[in-house]
Amino acid sequence: MAFDPSTNISPWPRYQASIFLSPCNKWIPDPHHCRKQHCWVTTTLPGYMSTNSHTDEELMCYVYQKIKSGRVSMDSEPQHSRGLRCISLPIRYDKPYRQGDSVILEQAITAAAWWVDRIRARKLTVDQRMVFDAPWPCTVRADDLLEVPVSWKKPSYTGWL
């Protein structure tokens, strides 16, 4: 579903801003947290991490390693949008509550690696202000969101229905 910037009508509640920004300073959309078709795999960030204390690549590599080791929580909504020091990645359920935690974890590992690759390719950045400093709720306008280009080959289970 494409956004209609001419009307600036948000497709909410389908989408919300993710923590990722495109080079043109538009947020990559995440599925909106009120939609229950997603499990949010959340990595808590340590106290020594703060805005600009680490590169975007270092942050996402940390998230990748934590997911790979299984030291995450699985939640019904993103925890970074609650003002907590963490990063949550959405994984779409195949059918509501059908796939097991191990499958979700494997998909989250692949998703985190995909985000690291996009950061390394300078296709996007982490909005560290949103991760560490933004109050809840962090609202953005529909025309501040940018769909992921098909050429990026984003894993299908990280998107929306």
XYZ file of C-alpha atoms in Angstrom:
161
model
C 0.000 0.000 0.000
C 1.446 3.324 -1.010
C 1.136 6.522 0.983
C -0.743 9.473 -0.489
C 1.354 12.546 0.384
C -1.101 14.828 -1.424
C -3.694 14.197 1.267
C -1.221 13.489 4.065
C -3.732 10.970 5.370
C -1.869 8.409 7.371
C -2.586 4.758 6.659
C -2.596 4.422 10.452
C -3.244 2.123 12.130
C -1.372 0.053 9.548
C 1.981 1.800 9.958
C 4.206 3.660 12.365
C 7.744 4.991 12.090
C 10.483 2.461 12.675
C 13.831 3.415 14.195
C 15.382 3.404 10.719
C 15.826 6.514 8.556
C 16.470 6.677 4.826
C 19.215 8.977 3.462
C 16.485 11.558 2.712
C 15.525 11.596 6.431
C 12.266 9.705 6.028
C 11.452 6.867 8.385
C 11.079 3.330 7.122
C 7.582 2.231 8.205
C 6.903 -0.571 10.660
C 3.536 -2.236 11.071
C 1.497 -0.325 13.647
C 1.673 -1.845 17.121
C -2.122 -2.125 17.410
C -2.062 -4.782 14.693
C -1.663 -8.107 16.446
C -0.247 -10.042 13.482
C 3.309 -9.378 14.651
C 5.624 -10.495 17.381
C 8.142 -7.815 18.354
C 11.565 -9.277 19.155
C 13.126 -6.860 21.632
C 16.769 -6.421 22.591
C 17.439 -4.342 25.701
C 20.409 -2.011 25.301
C 22.964 -1.659 28.125
C 23.265 1.511 30.187
C 26.596 2.461 28.629
C 24.926 2.909 25.239
C 23.398 6.308 24.556
C 22.742 8.680 21.682
C 25.878 8.779 19.494
C 27.963 6.640 21.894
C 28.107 3.919 19.227
C 27.781 3.859 15.473
C 24.555 2.622 13.926
C 26.398 -0.472 12.755
C 27.667 -1.176 16.284
C 24.149 -0.818 17.699
C 22.615 -3.195 15.187
C 25.494 -5.681 15.464
C 24.847 -5.698 19.223
C 21.150 -6.368 18.535
C 22.071 -9.121 16.063
C 24.357 -10.840 18.597
C 21.737 -10.667 21.365
C 19.062 -12.130 19.098
C 21.470 -14.838 17.941
C 22.162 -15.795 21.574
C 18.440 -15.779 22.368
C 18.731 -13.015 24.980
C 15.645 -11.119 23.863
C 12.017 -10.756 24.804
C 9.069 -11.353 22.517
C 6.339 -8.782 22.922
C 2.998 -7.832 21.382
C 4.196 -4.290 20.619
C 7.517 -2.504 20.117
C 9.195 -1.579 23.366
C 11.436 1.145 21.885
C 8.296 3.148 21.191
C 7.592 3.202 24.941
C 10.684 5.224 25.769
C 12.679 2.158 26.836
C 16.341 1.715 25.899
C 15.864 -1.108 23.439
C 15.300 -2.002 19.820
C 12.301 -4.079 18.739
C 12.031 -5.746 15.333
C 8.657 -6.923 13.972
C 8.230 -10.507 12.804
C 4.888 -11.331 11.189
C 3.098 -14.442 12.360
C 2.474 -16.971 9.575
C -0.965 -17.413 11.060
C -1.810 -15.968 14.453
C 0.344 -17.742 17.028
C 1.171 -20.695 14.744
C 4.940 -20.588 14.383
C 7.021 -21.382 17.440
C 9.441 -19.121 19.255
C 12.426 -20.837 17.629
C 11.118 -19.976 14.145
C 10.447 -16.368 15.199
C 13.961 -16.164 16.652
C 15.531 -17.485 13.427
C 13.536 -14.973 11.397
C 14.620 -12.171 13.761
C 18.276 -13.184 13.302
C 17.846 -12.909 9.528
C 15.997 -9.586 9.873
C 18.709 -8.091 12.122
C 21.411 -9.197 9.668
C 19.407 -7.612 6.849
C 19.257 -4.259 8.719
C 23.023 -4.441 9.433
C 23.653 -4.972 5.711
C 21.518 -1.944 4.794
C 23.409 0.196 7.327
C 26.775 -0.983 5.975
C 25.602 -0.166 2.440
C 24.679 3.346 3.669
C 21.068 2.808 2.613
C 19.759 3.871 6.018
C 20.681 4.953 9.519
C 19.353 4.298 13.008
C 17.404 7.194 14.471
C 19.306 7.087 17.748
C 17.233 9.957 19.102
C 14.138 7.778 18.756
C 15.879 4.841 20.430
C 17.364 6.736 23.363
C 15.618 10.092 23.765
C 12.155 10.191 22.171
C 9.113 10.463 24.403
C 6.175 8.160 23.916
C 4.406 8.453 21.588
C 6.754 9.478 18.818
C 4.420 10.589 16.063
C 5.342 11.320 12.477
C 3.323 12.397 9.468
C 2.511 9.930 6.701
C 4.641 11.889 4.236
C 7.619 11.427 6.573
C 7.512 7.669 5.903
C 9.252 5.994 2.965
C 8.480 2.512 1.749
C 11.392 0.100 1.475
C 12.419 -0.187 -2.182
C 11.669 -3.630 -3.627
C 15.291 -3.839 -4.803
C 16.396 -4.046 -1.139
C 14.777 -7.506 -0.897
C 13.518 -7.046 2.653
C 12.481 -10.381 4.218
C 8.724 -10.683 3.696
C 8.020 -11.754 7.278
C 9.300 -8.411 8.610
C 6.596 -6.398 6.890
C 2.892 -5.860 7.125
C -0.068 -7.781 5.794
